[in-house]
Coordinates of C-alpha atoms in Angstrom, one line a residue:
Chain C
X1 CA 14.4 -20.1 17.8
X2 CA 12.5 -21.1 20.7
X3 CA 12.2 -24.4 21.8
X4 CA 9.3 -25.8 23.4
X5 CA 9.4 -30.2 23.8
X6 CA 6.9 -31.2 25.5
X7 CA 4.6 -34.0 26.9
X8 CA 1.0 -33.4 27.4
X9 CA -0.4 -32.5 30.3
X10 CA 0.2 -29.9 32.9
X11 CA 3.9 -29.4 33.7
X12 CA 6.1 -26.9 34.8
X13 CA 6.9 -26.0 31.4
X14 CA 3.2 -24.5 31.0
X15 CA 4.5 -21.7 32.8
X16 CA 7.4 -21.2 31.0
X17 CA 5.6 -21.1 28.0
X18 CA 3.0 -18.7 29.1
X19 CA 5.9 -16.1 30.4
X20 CA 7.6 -17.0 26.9
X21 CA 4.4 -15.7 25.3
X22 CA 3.8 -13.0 27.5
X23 CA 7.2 -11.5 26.4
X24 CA 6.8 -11.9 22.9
X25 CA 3.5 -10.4 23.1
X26 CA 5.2 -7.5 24.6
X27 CA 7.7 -7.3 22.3
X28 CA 5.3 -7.0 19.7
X29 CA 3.2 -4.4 21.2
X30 CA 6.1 -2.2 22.0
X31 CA 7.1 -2.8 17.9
X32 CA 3.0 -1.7 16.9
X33 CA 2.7 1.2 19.3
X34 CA 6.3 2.5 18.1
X35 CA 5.0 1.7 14.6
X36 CA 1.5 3.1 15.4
X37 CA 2.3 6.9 17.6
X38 CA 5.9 7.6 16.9
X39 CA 7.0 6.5 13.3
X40 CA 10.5 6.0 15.1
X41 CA 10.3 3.0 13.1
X42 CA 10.4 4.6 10.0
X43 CA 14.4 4.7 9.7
X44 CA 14.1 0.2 10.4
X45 CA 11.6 -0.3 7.8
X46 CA 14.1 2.1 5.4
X47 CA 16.8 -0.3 6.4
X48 CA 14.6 -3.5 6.0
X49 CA 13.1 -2.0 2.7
X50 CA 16.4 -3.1 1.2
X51 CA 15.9 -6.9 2.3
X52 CA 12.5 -7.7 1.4
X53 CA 12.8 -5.4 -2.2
X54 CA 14.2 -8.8 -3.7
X55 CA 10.5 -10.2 -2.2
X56 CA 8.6 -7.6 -3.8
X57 CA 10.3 -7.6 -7.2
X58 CA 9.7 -11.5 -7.3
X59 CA 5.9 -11.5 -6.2
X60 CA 6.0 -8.5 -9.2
X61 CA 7.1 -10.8 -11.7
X62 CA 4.3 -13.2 -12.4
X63 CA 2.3 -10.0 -13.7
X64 CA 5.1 -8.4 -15.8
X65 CA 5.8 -11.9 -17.5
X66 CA 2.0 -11.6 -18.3
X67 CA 2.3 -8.0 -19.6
X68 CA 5.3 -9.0 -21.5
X69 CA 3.0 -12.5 -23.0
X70 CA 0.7 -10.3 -23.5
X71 CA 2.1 -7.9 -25.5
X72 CA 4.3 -10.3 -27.7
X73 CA 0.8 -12.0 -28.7
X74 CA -0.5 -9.0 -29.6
X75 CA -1.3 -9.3 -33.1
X76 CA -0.5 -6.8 -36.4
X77 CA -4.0 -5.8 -36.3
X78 CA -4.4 -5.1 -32.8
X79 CA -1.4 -3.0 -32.7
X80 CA -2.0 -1.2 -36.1
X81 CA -6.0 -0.3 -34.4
X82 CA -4.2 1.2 -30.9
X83 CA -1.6 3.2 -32.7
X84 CA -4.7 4.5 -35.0
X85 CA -6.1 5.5 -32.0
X86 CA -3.4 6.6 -29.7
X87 CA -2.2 9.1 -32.7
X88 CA -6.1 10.0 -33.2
X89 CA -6.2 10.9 -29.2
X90 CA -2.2 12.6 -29.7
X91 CA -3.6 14.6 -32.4
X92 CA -6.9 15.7 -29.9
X93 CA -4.6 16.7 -27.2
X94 CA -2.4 18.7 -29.2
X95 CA -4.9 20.7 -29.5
X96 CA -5.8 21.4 -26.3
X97 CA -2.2 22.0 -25.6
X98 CA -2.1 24.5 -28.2
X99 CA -5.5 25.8 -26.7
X100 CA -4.3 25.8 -22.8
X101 CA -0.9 27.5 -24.3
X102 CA -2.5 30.4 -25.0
X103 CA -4.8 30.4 -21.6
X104 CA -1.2 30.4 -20.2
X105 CA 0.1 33.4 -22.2
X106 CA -2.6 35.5 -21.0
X107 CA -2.6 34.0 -17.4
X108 CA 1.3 35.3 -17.9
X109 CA 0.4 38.6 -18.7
X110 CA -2.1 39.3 -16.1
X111 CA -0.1 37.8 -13.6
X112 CA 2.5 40.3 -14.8
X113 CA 0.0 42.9 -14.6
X114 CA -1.1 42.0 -10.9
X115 CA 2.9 41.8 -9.7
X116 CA 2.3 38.2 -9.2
X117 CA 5.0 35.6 -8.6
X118 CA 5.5 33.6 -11.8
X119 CA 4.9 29.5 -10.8
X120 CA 7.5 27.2 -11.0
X121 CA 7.7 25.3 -13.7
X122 CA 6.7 21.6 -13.5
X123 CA 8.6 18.1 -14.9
X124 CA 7.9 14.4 -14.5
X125 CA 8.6 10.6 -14.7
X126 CA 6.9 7.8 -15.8
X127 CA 7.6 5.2 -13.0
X128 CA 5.7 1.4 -13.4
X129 CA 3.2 0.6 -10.7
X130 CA 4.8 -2.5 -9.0
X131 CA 2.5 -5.1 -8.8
X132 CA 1.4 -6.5 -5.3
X133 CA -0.9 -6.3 -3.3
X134 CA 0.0 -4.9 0.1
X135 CA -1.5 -4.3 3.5
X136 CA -5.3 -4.3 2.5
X137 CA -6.0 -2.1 5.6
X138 CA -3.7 0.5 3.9
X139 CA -3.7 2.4 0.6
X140 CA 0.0 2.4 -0.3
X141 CA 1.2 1.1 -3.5
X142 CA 4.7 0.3 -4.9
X143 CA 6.6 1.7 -7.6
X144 CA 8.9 0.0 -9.5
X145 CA 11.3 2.4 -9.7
X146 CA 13.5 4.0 -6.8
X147 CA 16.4 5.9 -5.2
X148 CA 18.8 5.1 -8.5
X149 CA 15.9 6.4 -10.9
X150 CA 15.9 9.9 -9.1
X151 CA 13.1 9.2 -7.0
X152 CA 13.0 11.4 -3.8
X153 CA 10.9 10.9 -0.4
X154 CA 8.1 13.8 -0.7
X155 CA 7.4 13.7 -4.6
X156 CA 3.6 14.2 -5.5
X157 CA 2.6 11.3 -7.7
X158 CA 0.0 12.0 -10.1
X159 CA -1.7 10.0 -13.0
X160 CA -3.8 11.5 -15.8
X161 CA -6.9 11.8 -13.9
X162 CA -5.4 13.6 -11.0
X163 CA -3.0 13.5 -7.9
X164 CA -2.7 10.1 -6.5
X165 CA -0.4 10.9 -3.6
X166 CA 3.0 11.1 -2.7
X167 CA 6.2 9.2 -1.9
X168 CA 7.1 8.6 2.1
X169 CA 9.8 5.9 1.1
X170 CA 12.7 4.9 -1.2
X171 CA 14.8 2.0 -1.7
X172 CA 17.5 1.9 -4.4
X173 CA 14.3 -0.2 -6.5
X174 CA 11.4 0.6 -5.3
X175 CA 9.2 3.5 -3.5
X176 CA 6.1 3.7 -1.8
X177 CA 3.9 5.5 -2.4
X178 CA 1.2 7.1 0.3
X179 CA -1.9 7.2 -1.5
X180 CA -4.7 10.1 -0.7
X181 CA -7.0 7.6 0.5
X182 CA -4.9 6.3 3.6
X183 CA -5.9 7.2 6.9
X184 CA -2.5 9.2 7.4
X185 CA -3.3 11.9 4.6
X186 CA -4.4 15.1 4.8
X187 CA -3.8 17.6 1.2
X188 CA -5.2 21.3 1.6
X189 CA -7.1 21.5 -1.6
X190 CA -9.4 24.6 -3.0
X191 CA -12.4 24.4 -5.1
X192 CA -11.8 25.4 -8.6
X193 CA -15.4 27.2 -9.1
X194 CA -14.9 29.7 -5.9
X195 CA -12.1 29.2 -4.4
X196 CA -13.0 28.1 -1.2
X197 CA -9.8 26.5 0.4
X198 CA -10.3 23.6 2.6
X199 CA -8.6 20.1 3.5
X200 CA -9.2 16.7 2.0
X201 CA -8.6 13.6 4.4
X202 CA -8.1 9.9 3.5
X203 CA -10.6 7.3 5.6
X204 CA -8.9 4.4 4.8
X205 CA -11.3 3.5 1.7
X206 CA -10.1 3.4 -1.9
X207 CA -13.0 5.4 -3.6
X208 CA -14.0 8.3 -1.2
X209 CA -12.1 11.3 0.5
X210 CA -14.0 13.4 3.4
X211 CA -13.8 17.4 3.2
X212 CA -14.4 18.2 6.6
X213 CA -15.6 21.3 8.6
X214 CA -16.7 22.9 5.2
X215 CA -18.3 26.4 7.0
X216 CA -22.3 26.4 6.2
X217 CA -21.9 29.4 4.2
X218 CA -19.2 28.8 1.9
X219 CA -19.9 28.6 -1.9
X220 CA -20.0 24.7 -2.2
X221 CA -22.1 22.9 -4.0
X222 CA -22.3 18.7 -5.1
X223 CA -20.8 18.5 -8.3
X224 CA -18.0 20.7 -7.8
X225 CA -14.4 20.1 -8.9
X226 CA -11.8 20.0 -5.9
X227 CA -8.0 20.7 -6.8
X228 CA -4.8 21.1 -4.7
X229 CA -4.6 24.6 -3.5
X230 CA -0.4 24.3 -3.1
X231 CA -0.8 25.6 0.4
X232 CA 1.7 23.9 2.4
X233 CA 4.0 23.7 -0.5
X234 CA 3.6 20.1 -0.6
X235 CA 1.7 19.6 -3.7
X236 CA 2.0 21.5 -6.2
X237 CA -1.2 23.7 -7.3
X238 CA -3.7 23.1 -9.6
X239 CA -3.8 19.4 -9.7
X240 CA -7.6 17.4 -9.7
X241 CA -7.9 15.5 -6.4
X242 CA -11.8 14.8 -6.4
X243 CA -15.2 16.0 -7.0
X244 CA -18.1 16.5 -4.5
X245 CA -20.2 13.6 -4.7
X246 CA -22.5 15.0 -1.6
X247 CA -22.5 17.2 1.8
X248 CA -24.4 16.5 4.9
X249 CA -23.9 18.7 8.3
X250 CA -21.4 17.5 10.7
X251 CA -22.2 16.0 14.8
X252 CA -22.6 20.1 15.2
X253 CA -24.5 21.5 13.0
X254 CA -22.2 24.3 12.1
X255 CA -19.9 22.7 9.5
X256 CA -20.9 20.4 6.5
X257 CA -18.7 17.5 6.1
X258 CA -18.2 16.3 2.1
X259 CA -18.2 13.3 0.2
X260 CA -15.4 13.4 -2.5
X261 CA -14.6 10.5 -5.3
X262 CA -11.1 10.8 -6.1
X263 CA -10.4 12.2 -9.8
X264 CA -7.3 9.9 -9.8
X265 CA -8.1 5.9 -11.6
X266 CA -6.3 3.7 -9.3
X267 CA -5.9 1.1 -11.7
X268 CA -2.6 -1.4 -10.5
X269 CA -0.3 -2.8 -12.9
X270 CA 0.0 1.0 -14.8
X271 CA 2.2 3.8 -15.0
X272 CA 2.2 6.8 -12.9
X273 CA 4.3 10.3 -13.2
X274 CA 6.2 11.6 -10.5
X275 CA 6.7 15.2 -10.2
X276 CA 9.4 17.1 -10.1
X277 CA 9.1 20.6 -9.6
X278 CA 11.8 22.4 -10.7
X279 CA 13.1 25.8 -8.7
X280 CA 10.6 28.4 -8.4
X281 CA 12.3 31.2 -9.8
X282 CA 12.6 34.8 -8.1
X283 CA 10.5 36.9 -7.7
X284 CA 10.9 39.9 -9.7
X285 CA 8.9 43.3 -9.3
X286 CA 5.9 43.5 -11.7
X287 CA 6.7 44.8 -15.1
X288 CA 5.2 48.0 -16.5
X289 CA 1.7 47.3 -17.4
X290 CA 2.6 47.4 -21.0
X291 CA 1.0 44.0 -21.9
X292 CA 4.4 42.7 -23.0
X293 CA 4.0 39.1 -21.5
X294 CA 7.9 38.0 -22.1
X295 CA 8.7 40.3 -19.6
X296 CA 7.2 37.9 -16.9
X297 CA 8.9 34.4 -16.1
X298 CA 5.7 32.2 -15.8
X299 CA 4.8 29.0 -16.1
X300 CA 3.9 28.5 -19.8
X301 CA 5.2 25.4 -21.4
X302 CA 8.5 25.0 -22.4
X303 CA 10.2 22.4 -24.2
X304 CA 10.8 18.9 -22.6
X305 CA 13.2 19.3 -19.5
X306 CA 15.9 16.7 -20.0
X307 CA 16.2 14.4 -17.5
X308 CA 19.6 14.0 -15.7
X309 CA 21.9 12.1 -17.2
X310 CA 21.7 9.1 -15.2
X311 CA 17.6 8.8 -15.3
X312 CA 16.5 5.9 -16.9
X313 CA 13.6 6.9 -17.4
X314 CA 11.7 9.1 -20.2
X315 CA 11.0 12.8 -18.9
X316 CA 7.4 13.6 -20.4
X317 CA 6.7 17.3 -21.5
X318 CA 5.9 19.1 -18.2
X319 CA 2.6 19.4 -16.9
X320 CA 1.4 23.0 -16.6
X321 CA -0.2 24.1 -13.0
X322 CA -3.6 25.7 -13.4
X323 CA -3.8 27.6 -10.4
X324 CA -2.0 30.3 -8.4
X325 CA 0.6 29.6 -5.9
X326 CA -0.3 31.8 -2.8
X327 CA 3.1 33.6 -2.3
X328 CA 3.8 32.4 1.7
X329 CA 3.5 28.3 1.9
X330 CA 2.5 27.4 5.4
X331 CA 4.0 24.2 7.0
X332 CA 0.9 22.1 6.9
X333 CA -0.1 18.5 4.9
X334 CA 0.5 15.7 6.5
X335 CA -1.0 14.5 9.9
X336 CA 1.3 13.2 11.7
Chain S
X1 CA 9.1 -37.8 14.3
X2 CA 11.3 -37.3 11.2
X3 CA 14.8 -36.5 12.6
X4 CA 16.8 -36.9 9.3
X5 CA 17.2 -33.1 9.0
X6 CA 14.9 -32.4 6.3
X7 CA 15.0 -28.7 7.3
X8 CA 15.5 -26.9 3.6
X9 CA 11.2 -26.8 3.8
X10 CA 10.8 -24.9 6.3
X11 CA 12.5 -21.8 4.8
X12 CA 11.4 -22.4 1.6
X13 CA 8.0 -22.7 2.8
X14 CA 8.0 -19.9 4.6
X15 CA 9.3 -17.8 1.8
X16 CA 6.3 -19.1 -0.9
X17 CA 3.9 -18.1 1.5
X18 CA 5.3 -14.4 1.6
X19 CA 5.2 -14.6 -2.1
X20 CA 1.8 -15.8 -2.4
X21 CA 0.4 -13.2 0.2
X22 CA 2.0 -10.5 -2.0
X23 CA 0.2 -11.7 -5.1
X24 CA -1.6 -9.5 -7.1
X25 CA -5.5 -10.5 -6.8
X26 CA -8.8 -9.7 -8.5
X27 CA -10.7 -6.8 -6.6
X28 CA -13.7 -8.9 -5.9
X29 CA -11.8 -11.8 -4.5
X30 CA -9.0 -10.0 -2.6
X31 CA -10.7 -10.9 1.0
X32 CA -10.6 -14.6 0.2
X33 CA -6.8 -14.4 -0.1
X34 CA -6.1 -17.2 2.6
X35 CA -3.7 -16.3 5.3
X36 CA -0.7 -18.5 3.7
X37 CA 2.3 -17.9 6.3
X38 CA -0.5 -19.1 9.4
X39 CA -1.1 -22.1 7.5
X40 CA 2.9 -22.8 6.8
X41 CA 3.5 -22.0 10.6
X42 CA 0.8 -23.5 11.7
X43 CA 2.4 -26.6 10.7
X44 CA 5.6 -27.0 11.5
X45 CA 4.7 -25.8 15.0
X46 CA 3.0 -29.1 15.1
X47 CA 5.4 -31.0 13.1
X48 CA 8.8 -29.8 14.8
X49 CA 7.9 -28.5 18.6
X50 CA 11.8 -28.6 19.1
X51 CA 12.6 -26.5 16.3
X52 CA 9.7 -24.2 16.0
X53 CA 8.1 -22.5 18.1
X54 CA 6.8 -19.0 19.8
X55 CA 10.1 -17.3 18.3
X56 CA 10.0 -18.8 15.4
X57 CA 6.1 -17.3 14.6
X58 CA 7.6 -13.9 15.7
X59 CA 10.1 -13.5 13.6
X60 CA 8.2 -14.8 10.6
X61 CA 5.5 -12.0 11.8
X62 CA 7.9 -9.1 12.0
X63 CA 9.4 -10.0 8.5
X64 CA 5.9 -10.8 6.6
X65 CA 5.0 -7.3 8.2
X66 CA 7.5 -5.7 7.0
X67 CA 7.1 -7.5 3.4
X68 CA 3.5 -6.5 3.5
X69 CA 3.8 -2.6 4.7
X70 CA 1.7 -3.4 7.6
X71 CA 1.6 -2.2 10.6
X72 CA 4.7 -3.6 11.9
X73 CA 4.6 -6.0 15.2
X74 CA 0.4 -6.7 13.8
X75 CA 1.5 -10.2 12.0
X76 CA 3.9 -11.2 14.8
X77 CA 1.6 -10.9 17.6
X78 CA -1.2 -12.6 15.4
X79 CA 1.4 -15.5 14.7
X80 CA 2.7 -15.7 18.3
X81 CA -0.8 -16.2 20.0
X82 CA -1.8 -18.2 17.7
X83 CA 1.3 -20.6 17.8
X84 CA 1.1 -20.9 21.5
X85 CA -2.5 -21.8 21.4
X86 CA -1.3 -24.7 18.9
X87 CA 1.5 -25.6 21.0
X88 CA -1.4 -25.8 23.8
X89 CA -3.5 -28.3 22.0
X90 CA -0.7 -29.9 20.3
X91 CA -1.4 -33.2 21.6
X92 CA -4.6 -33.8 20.9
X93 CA -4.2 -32.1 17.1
X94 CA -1.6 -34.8 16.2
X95 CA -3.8 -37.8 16.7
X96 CA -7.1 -35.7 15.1
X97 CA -8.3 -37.2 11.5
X98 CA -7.4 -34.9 9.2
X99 CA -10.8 -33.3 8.9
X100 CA -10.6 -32.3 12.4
X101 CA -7.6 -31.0 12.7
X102 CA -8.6 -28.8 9.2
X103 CA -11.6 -27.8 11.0
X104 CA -8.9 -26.5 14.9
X105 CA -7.0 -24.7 11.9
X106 CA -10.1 -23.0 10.8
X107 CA -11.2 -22.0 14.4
X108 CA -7.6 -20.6 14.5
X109 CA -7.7 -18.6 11.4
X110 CA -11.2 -17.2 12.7
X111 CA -9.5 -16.4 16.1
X112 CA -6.4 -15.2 14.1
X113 CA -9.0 -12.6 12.4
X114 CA -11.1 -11.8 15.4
X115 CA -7.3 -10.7 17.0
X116 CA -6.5 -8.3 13.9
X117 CA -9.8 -6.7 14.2
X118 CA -9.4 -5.9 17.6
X119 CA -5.6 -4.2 17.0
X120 CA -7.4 -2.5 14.4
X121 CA -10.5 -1.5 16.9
X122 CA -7.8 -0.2 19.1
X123 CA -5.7 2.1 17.5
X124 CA -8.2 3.4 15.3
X125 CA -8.1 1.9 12.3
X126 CA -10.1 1.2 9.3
X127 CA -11.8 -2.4 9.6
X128 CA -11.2 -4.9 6.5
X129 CA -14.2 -5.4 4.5
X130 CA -16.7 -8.2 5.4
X131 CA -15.6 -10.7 2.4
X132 CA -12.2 -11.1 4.9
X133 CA -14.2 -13.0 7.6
X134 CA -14.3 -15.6 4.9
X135 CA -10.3 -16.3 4.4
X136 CA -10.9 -18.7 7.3
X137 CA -12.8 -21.0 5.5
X138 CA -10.5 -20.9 2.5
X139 CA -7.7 -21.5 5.2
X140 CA -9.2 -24.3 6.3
X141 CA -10.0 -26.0 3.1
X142 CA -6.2 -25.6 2.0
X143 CA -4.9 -27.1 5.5
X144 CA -5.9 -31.1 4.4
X145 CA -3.6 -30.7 0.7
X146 CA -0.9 -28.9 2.4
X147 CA -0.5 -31.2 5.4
X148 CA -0.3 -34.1 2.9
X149 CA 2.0 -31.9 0.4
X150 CA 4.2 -30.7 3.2
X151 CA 3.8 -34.5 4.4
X152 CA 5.3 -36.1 0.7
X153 CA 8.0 -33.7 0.6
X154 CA 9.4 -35.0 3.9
X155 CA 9.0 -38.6 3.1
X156 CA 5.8 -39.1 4.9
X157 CA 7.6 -40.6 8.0
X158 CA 5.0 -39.8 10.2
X159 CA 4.2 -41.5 13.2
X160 CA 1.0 -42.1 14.1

């Protein structure tokens, strides 16, 4: 600790002062430039993650003592209504699982037919939303649930409306997650009515996403659904990242720049799944085109993956992709 | 003075206003959050000059960065500018009324913001929405019942 008596006035000691500040003014500009352009930092704030995790948990607590309240006041009735309609809205997407089961037979079969590779298949965790609010001037969020849950560094987060991000950091409690929306976040992405592959970038706001140098002739329109392309190998394919709210030429004239809202609610306080993609499996040359689909190793649904033995938490039934995965990944995603 | 040793405040203080930065908020009201930890250092700067003072404010800023996810060395160099600007006018703040010296505290917190906007402006990064030029004011309001608070917790030996 610094030590500064002093009477008022000018004295010597003003000029110790000022070369005290000076130096700690460096210090801290050296610390934000690392920080800003190098992300040597990254392995400290790993390190320090561990130290403040008691902070975050405890700032957590007021709201999951309020959950918990909440719930234990929770009357007969009101329970009895939400399990009426939770079964109602089970029973609805049963069907469409049944439904989408079959889409994925027959996208098995004439993926067998074109000699395509089957997709890996997909399985995820439900991990609590810690929380907090952080950095305001960044969209990261907190999960409550970390390295001893099986949570890895580069695991795409998704929540039922779409992909929310992924994870750039884990403590033994807790991971962060990088949400599409920060600055730092690029994820190539394809439109699901043509095609058209392009990238989606975070500005730093929570309810819009920018699709930039869209070429003037490409088939894209406002209104359009935009999904992750799996280029990169990042992010898996197939996942809802936005829709095109509008387009407007760039500075140049030659591209269009888009508006996207995110399809994913970021609602704090929730559950989110984290993906984990299981091995792709080998590629195997096509079948003959008989039509015989259990020839082909797709990614139709199977029964719930179990989780590992030491996973706390529940492993949902796993998410089917909806797009192909274009066989050469390209090291792309992230800026740096 | 108070030179009994009352010391167990400061880290304790420190270490609410980390918690209550972290604090889940409503939405709408998010940019009022008041910046806690300038207010807590704020005061001890002028309450214990031997104990506290630009090293003090930097270490507080490095940890509340790293607490927060923020860009780390932001906080600290907020903190440490505006301790020595405090430790500048100390002087004069001690003998203010207590209005006054809630309305240097506001100018501070204004400063304080004015800084952050300009690392931002710098490096490229997205501004704060416009309700977050109002934390000041919140700041300010808060400074008069925490000066007296912090004040009754250390036996309000003050000499004036």
């Amino acid at each position: 600790m610094s030590s500064f008596a002093n009477p008022a006035g000018p004295r010597p000691g003003d000029v110790a002062g000022t070369l005290r500040l000076l130096a700690y003014l460096a210090l801290s500009v050296v610390l934000i430039v690392l920080d800003h352009r190098g992300g040597w930092l990254a392995q400290a704030r790993a390190t320090a993650g561990v130290v403040v995790q008691p902070l975050w948990q405890l700032a957590g607590l007021p709201s999951r003592l309020g959950q918990t309240m909440r719930e234990d006041a929770a009357t007969r009735a009101t329970l009895a209504e939400d399990n009426r309609r939770l079964r109602n809205e089970l029973l609805v997407m049963g069907a469409r699982q049944a439904r989408l089961q079959v889409e994925a037979d027959e996208n098995a079969r004439l993926r067998g037919l074109l000699g395509a590779a089957g997709r890996g298949r997909l399985d995820v965790q439900l991990a609590p939303i810690l929380d907090i609010d952080l950095d305001p001037a960044r969209q990261r969020l907190l999960l409550n649930a970390g390295a001893s849950e099986g949570v890895r560094q580069g695991q795409s987060v998704i929540d039922a409306g779409g992909l929310l991000g992924q994870i750039i950091a884990v403590t033994p409690g807790t991971a962060t997650v990088l949400l599409l929306t920060d600055l730092d976040h690029a994820v190539p992405v394809s439109v699901s009515r043509s095609g058209v592959r392009l990238v989606a970038y975070g500005i730093g706001r929570s309810d819009r996403l920018e699709l930039r140098n869209i070429p003037v002739s490409s088939d894209v329109v406002v209104g359009d659904v935009v999904v992750t392309s799996g280029l990169g190998g990042r992010f898996p394919p197939g996942f809802p990242v936005g829709t095109i709210l509008e387009l407007r030429p760039d500075d140049s004239h030659a591209f269009l720049v888009g508006a996207l809202e995110p399809a994913a609610q970021l609602d704090r306080g929730r559950d989110v799944l984290l993906l984990r993609e299981q091995p792709r499996t080998p590629l195997r040359p096509a079948p003959a085109a008989t039509g015989n689909a259990d020839a082909v190793d797709a990614g139709a649904p199977v029964p719930p993956a179990s989780a590992p033995p030491d996973d706390t938490q529940p492993a949902a039934p796993p998410a089917g992709a909806a797009d192909g995965q274009p066989p050469a990944p390209q090291p792309q995603g992230r800026t740096p | 003075m108070n030179r009994r040793g009352r010391m167990w405040l400061l880290p304790v203080s420190v270490l609410i206003a980390l918690l209550l930065g972290l604090l889940p908020l409503p939405q709408p009201v998010q940019g009022l959050r008041p910046y806690w930890l300038a207010l807590v250092v704020a005061y001890w700067v002028i309450e214990e000059p031997e104990r506290v003072g630009l090293g003090f404010a930097f270490l507080v800023g490095v940890l509340a960065d790293l607490v927060s996810g923020a860009l780390l060395g932001e906080q600290a160099l907020r903190l440490v500018v505006m301790a020595f600007i405090l430790q500048r006018f100390r002087a004069q703040l001690r003998f203010f009324p207590l209005a006054q010296q809630a309305l240097a505290i506001g100018g501070l917190l204004l400063n304080d913001r004015v800084v952050a906007a300009a690392i931002h402006l710098l490096l490229g990064l997205p501004q704060l929405p416009w309700p977050y030029w109002l934390a000041p004011l919140v700041g300010m309001l808060l400074w008069a019942p925490l000066f007296l608070l912090f004040d009754a917790f250390r036996q309000g030996r003050r000499s004036r």
